[in-house]
Short mmCIF file of C-alpha atoms and ligand atoms in Angstrom, two decimals:
data_model
loop_
_atom_site.label_atom_id
_atom_site.label_comp_id
_atom_site.label_asym_id
_atom_site.label_seq_id
_atom_site.Cartn_x
_atom_site.Cartn_y
_atom_site.Cartn_z
CA UNK A 1250 -0.42 0.07 0.41
CA UNK A 1251 1.13 3.13 -1.11
CA UNK A 1252 -0.94 5.16 1.65
CA UNK A 1253 -0.56 4.98 5.56
CA UNK A 1254 -3.78 3.97 7.70
CA UNK A 1255 -3.70 5.24 11.40
CA UNK A 1256 -6.34 4.03 13.67
CA UNK A 1257 -6.75 5.81 17.03
CA UNK A 1258 -9.22 3.35 19.90
CA UNK A 1259 -10.25 3.65 23.32
CA UNK A 1260 -13.55 3.29 25.37
CA UNK A 1261 -16.32 5.14 24.59
CA UNK A 1262 -15.67 9.14 25.83
CA UNK A 1263 -11.76 8.54 26.14
CA UNK A 1264 -11.22 11.82 23.49
CA UNK A 1265 -11.27 9.89 20.09
CA UNK A 1266 -13.10 12.43 18.70
CA UNK A 1267 -11.85 15.92 19.82
CA UNK A 1268 -8.03 13.63 19.43
CA UNK A 1269 -9.74 13.44 15.54
CA UNK A 1270 -11.16 16.30 14.78
CA UNK A 1271 -7.60 18.02 15.82
CA UNK A 1272 -4.83 14.93 13.64
CA UNK A 1273 -6.59 16.02 10.69
CA UNK A 1274 -5.72 19.95 10.58
CA UNK A 1275 -2.26 19.01 12.47
CA UNK A 1276 -0.96 15.84 9.75
CA UNK A 1277 -1.21 17.53 6.57
CA UNK A 1278 1.32 20.95 7.97
CA UNK A 1279 2.79 18.30 9.70
CA UNK A 1280 5.95 17.28 7.01
CA UNK A 1281 5.22 13.87 7.24
CA UNK A 1282 2.50 12.73 4.48
CA UNK A 1283 3.44 13.27 0.49
CA UNK A 1284 2.89 16.85 -1.00
CA UNK A 1285 0.34 15.38 -3.34
CA UNK A 1286 -1.24 12.79 -1.05
CA UNK A 1287 -4.74 14.09 0.97
CA UNK A 1288 -6.05 12.66 4.44
CA UNK A 1289 -9.35 11.29 4.60
CA UNK A 1290 -11.19 11.83 7.63
CA UNK A 1291 -13.47 8.47 8.89
CA UNK A 1292 -15.39 5.85 11.38
CA UNK A 1293 -16.83 2.70 12.45
CA UNK A 1294 -19.28 1.28 12.84
CA UNK A 1295 -21.20 4.80 9.67
CA UNK A 1296 -17.40 5.49 7.29
CA UNK A 1297 -19.97 4.95 4.08
CA UNK A 1298 -23.20 5.73 3.70
CA UNK A 1299 -24.36 1.83 3.56
CA UNK A 1300 -22.39 1.64 7.05
CA UNK A 1301 -24.57 5.09 8.17
CA UNK A 1302 -27.67 2.65 7.85
CA UNK A 1303 -25.48 -0.42 9.87
CA UNK A 1304 -24.75 2.47 12.65
CA UNK A 1305 -28.60 3.11 12.59
CA UNK A 1306 -29.51 -0.15 13.80
CA UNK A 1307 -26.29 -1.77 15.95
CA UNK A 1308 -26.75 1.71 18.46
CA UNK A 1309 -30.28 3.16 18.26
CA UNK A 1310 -32.68 0.52 18.35
CA UNK A 1311 -35.44 0.32 20.32
CA UNK A 1312 -34.91 -2.13 23.84
CA UNK A 1313 -37.25 -5.13 21.71
CA UNK A 1314 -35.44 -5.08 18.55
CA UNK A 1315 -31.38 -5.04 19.29
CA UNK A 1316 -30.01 -6.71 17.60
CA UNK A 1317 -28.51 -10.47 19.10
CA UNK A 1318 -25.36 -10.49 20.47
CA UNK A 1319 -23.92 -12.45 17.31
CA UNK A 1320 -26.22 -10.65 15.16
CA UNK A 1321 -24.10 -7.13 16.54
CA UNK A 1322 -20.03 -8.39 15.98
CA UNK A 1323 -22.14 -9.57 12.08
CA UNK A 1324 -22.99 -5.88 11.53
CA UNK A 1325 -19.91 -4.61 12.53
CA UNK A 1326 -18.30 -7.17 10.65
CA UNK A 1327 -20.30 -5.52 7.64
CA UNK A 1328 -19.94 -2.64 8.41
CA UNK A 1329 -15.86 -3.64 8.20
CA UNK A 1330 -16.13 -4.91 5.22
CA UNK A 1331 -17.61 -2.34 3.23
CA UNK A 1332 -15.81 0.21 4.60
CA UNK A 1333 -12.90 -1.88 3.80
CA UNK A 1334 -13.57 -2.16 0.84
CA UNK A 1335 -15.31 0.44 -1.04
CA UNK A 1336 -13.61 3.42 1.39
CA UNK A 1337 -10.04 2.86 3.29
CA UNK A 1338 -8.05 -0.10 0.37
CA UNK A 1339 -9.10 2.35 -2.58
CA UNK A 1340 -7.42 5.51 -0.46
CA UNK A 1341 -4.50 3.65 0.70
CA UNK A 1342 -3.86 2.26 -3.24
CA UNK A 1343 -3.22 6.15 -4.20
CA UNK A 1344 -1.68 6.87 -1.85
CA UNK A 1345 -3.91 9.25 0.36
CA UNK A 1346 -3.56 8.76 3.87
CA UNK A 1347 -6.83 7.49 6.44
CA UNK A 1348 -7.82 8.15 9.97
CA UNK A 1349 -10.23 5.65 11.28
CA UNK A 1350 -12.29 6.42 14.63
CA UNK A 1351 -12.39 2.59 16.14
CA UNK A 1352 -11.63 -0.37 13.93
CA UNK A 1353 -11.41 -3.84 14.35
CA UNK A 1354 -9.96 -4.26 17.59
CA UNK A 1355 -13.22 -1.81 18.27
CA UNK A 1356 -15.06 -5.24 18.15
CA UNK A 1357 -12.28 -8.01 19.59
CA UNK A 1358 -12.30 -5.52 22.88
CA UNK A 1359 -16.70 -4.50 22.90
CA UNK A 1360 -17.56 -8.13 21.15
CA UNK A 1361 -15.40 -10.35 22.54
CA UNK A 1362 -14.11 -8.49 26.43
CA UNK A 1363 -17.38 -7.32 27.03
CA UNK A 1364 -19.96 -9.23 26.11
CA UNK A 1365 -17.93 -12.28 25.67
CA UNK A 1366 -18.38 -13.55 22.35
CA UNK A 1367 -15.27 -16.49 21.47
CA UNK A 1368 -12.06 -14.09 20.60
CA UNK A 1369 -10.41 -16.28 17.96
CA UNK A 1370 -14.36 -16.52 16.34
CA UNK A 1371 -13.58 -12.95 15.93
CA UNK A 1372 -10.28 -13.31 14.67
CA UNK A 1373 -11.53 -15.04 11.69
CA UNK A 1374 -14.50 -12.79 10.57
CA UNK A 1375 -11.59 -9.80 11.48
CA UNK A 1376 -9.76 -11.73 8.70
CA UNK A 1377 -12.35 -12.07 7.01
CA UNK A 1378 -13.73 -8.16 7.00
CA UNK A 1379 -11.12 -6.24 6.40
CA UNK A 1380 -9.39 -8.89 4.07
CA UNK A 1381 -6.05 -8.94 6.30
CA UNK A 1382 -5.73 -5.19 5.84
CA UNK A 1383 -4.19 -3.63 8.92
CA UNK A 1384 -3.56 -0.61 10.62
CA UNK A 1385 0.30 0.41 10.39
CA UNK A 1386 -0.43 2.75 13.13
CA UNK A 1387 -2.39 2.12 15.77
CA UNK A 1388 -2.95 4.82 18.71
CA UNK A 1389 -4.94 3.54 22.38
CA UNK A 1390 -6.50 6.38 24.23
CA UNK A 1391 -6.15 5.28 27.50
CA UNK A 1392 -8.63 7.07 30.04
CA UNK A 1393 -9.87 5.66 34.31
CA UNK A 1394 -13.18 4.38 33.22
CA UNK A 1395 -14.28 7.26 35.83
CA UNK A 1396 -12.86 10.08 34.02
CA UNK A 1397 -14.58 8.73 30.98
CA UNK A 1398 -18.07 8.16 32.35
CA UNK A 1399 -17.35 11.11 34.62
CA UNK A 1400 -16.46 13.10 30.57
CA UNK A 1401 -19.18 11.64 29.00
CA UNK A 1402 -22.37 13.00 32.10
CA UNK A 1403 -25.24 14.35 30.75
CA UNK A 1404 -24.56 13.66 27.37
CA UNK A 1405 -27.44 10.96 26.06
CA UNK A 1406 -26.30 7.15 25.43
CA UNK A 1407 -26.76 4.58 22.98
CA UNK A 1408 -27.54 1.67 22.88
CA UNK A 1409 -24.06 0.67 23.81
CA UNK A 1410 -22.61 2.76 25.94
CA UNK A 1411 -26.01 2.30 28.08
CA UNK A 1412 -24.34 -1.50 28.87
CA UNK A 1413 -22.56 0.02 32.69
CA UNK A 1414 -19.13 -0.04 33.92
CA UNK A 1415 -18.43 -3.51 34.60
CA UNK A 1416 -19.16 -4.22 30.95
CA UNK A 1417 -17.08 -1.18 30.33
CA UNK A 1418 -14.33 -2.27 32.21
CA UNK A 1419 -14.47 -5.69 30.11
CA UNK A 1420 -13.33 -3.24 27.50
CA UNK A 1421 -10.59 -1.27 28.92
CA UNK A 1422 -8.91 -4.74 29.25
CA UNK A 1423 -9.38 -6.01 26.47
CA UNK A 1424 -7.94 -2.52 24.86
CA UNK A 1425 -5.17 -3.12 27.46
CA UNK A 1426 -3.98 -6.61 26.10
CA UNK A 1427 -4.84 -5.55 22.43
CA UNK A 1428 -2.25 -2.96 22.66
CA UNK A 1429 0.72 -5.80 24.01
CA UNK A 1430 -0.11 -8.20 21.20
CA UNK A 1431 -0.53 -6.29 18.76
CA UNK A 1432 2.45 -3.35 19.45
CA UNK A 1433 -0.51 -0.67 19.47
CA UNK A 1434 1.15 2.76 21.14
CA UNK A 1435 -0.50 3.34 24.04
CA UNK A 1436 -0.69 7.08 24.37
CA UNK A 1437 -2.79 8.80 27.58
CA UNK A 1438 -5.14 10.07 27.56
CA UNK A 1439 -5.57 12.64 31.07
CA UNK A 1440 -5.49 16.12 30.79
CA UNK A 1441 -6.29 18.84 28.87
CA UNK A 1442 -6.70 18.63 25.97
CA UNK A 1443 -3.89 19.56 24.21
CA UNK A 1444 -1.58 17.45 26.20
CA UNK A 1445 -3.21 14.63 24.45
CA UNK A 1446 -2.61 16.36 20.84
CA UNK A 1447 1.26 17.04 21.71
CA UNK A 1448 2.27 13.29 22.76
CA UNK A 1449 -0.42 12.35 19.69
CA UNK A 1450 1.84 14.57 18.18
CA UNK A 1451 5.62 12.62 18.68
CA UNK A 1452 4.39 9.49 18.29
CA UNK A 1453 3.13 9.91 14.99
CA UNK A 1454 6.57 12.19 13.30
CA UNK A 1455 8.51 8.88 16.33
CA UNK A 1456 6.62 6.32 14.19
CA UNK A 1457 5.34 7.66 10.72
CA UNK A 1458 8.69 9.89 10.31
CA UNK A 1459 11.33 9.02 7.75
N1 LIG B 90 -18.22 -0.84 18.93
C1 LIG B 90 -18.33 -2.30 19.15
O1 LIG B 90 -18.89 -2.13 20.06
N2 LIG B 90 -17.36 -2.81 18.44
C2 LIG B 90 -17.35 -2.90 17.17
O2 LIG B 90 -16.34 -2.78 15.34
C3 LIG B 90 -16.92 -0.74 17.17
C4 LIG B 90 -17.06 -0.14 17.66
C5 LIG B 90 -16.29 -0.12 15.86
C6 LIG B 90 -19.30 3.60 18.41
O3 LIG B 90 -19.53 4.69 19.79
C7 LIG B 90 -20.38 2.46 19.91
O4 LIG B 90 -19.62 0.96 18.59
C8 LIG B 90 -18.85 2.85 21.29
C9 LIG B 90 -17.82 1.29 20.42
C10 LIG B 90 -19.33 0.00 19.50
N3 LIG B 90 -20.00 2.23 22.04
N4 LIG B 90 -20.22 3.49 23.02
N5 LIG B 90 -21.09 3.31 22.81
P1 LIG B 90 -19.77 6.08 19.28
O5 LIG B 90 -18.41 5.98 17.46
O6 LIG B 90 -21.17 6.94 18.67
O7 LIG B 90 -19.37 6.58 20.23
P2 LIG B 90 -17.15 6.63 20.15
O8 LIG B 90 -16.77 5.75 19.50
O9 LIG B 90 -18.10 5.61 21.43
O10 LIG B 90 -17.16 7.48 21.12
P3 LIG B 90 -17.63 8.63 22.07
O11 LIG B 90 -18.96 8.54 23.25
O12 LIG B 90 -18.32 9.88 20.99
O13 LIG B 90 -16.18 9.61 22.77
P4 LIG B 90 -14.87 9.87 21.66
O14 LIG B 90 -15.07 10.20 20.71
O15 LIG B 90 -13.49 8.66 22.66
O16 LIG B 90 -14.23 11.14 22.50
P5 LIG B 90 -14.68 12.28 22.54
O17 LIG B 90 -16.19 13.04 21.41
O18 LIG B 90 -14.09 13.37 21.83
O19 LIG B 90 -14.96 13.22 23.90
C11 LIG B 90 -16.07 12.96 25.22
C12 LIG B 90 -16.43 14.47 25.79
O20 LIG B 90 -15.16 14.12 26.73
C13 LIG B 90 -16.43 15.35 24.86
O21 LIG B 90 -18.02 16.04 26.60
C14 LIG B 90 -15.45 16.35 24.86
O22 LIG B 90 -15.85 17.59 25.27
C15 LIG B 90 -14.93 15.81 26.61
N6 LIG B 90 -13.51 15.52 26.43
C16 LIG B 90 -12.59 14.93 25.30
N7 LIG B 90 -10.93 15.44 25.27
C17 LIG B 90 -11.05 15.65 26.83
C18 LIG B 90 -10.26 16.51 27.51
N8 LIG B 90 -9.32 16.40 27.51
N9 LIG B 90 -10.73 16.97 29.22
C19 LIG B 90 -12.08 16.79 29.26
N10 LIG B 90 -12.73 16.46 28.49
C20 LIG B 90 -12.74 15.86 27.10
#
């Protein structure tokens, strides 16, 4: 692949969206990207128009119509397959850079560690949905559970956010395990947004600079 694929992961409310907005402004002038390359910002679920419909099914269905755990897993995989095949892979082949709010690590963390679905089944499904595509760099924003809950206080919870603290605790452990297994970069997401941005910039410069 000619382009670069960067992913931000972490528990709900860890600050991914805030940091993505910063990185989308900072990256094009950071001296890392070739002049001709564009930067595409995307997310999962919902990075494509089909994916937006899947996102609605996943996060905003009424409680009595919510997907069962395996159906939920397959919907995330369908969203990812469409995302990779129609948006991410073509962009990387053109030489563009892609930065995504979540990718396949989220499925292992939420559906594997969180819901307790079979993790090797999830790995097989990941292989099918991504066609083997892996991020060049995954940045895990780490934030204590209490701080993530405090930050989101007052905001309406979607179906997954409403799962509660024990669920989110398992998800956080899953992310920490995956960071070790998959060589992700762990970034302290506590403190002022500008401080977190600086930590992310430093990792990007170290890892993607010539
Ligand atoms: N999910 C899954 O189960 N399986 C999968 O395979 C995939 C996803 C791909 C997608 O939700 C849901 O799908 C998600 C995982 C599940 N479950 N949940 N919930 P989403 O895309 O709607 O949301 P999210 O990814 O969970 O992110 P979020 O809740 O929007 O949070 P965030 O993007 O990490 O954080 P933020 O919006 O930047 O910040 C949250 C708040 O904190 C906000 O008020 C900010 O102003 C504030 N903030 C941000 N940074 C700071 C700092 N540094 N200090 C103080 N306050 C801050």
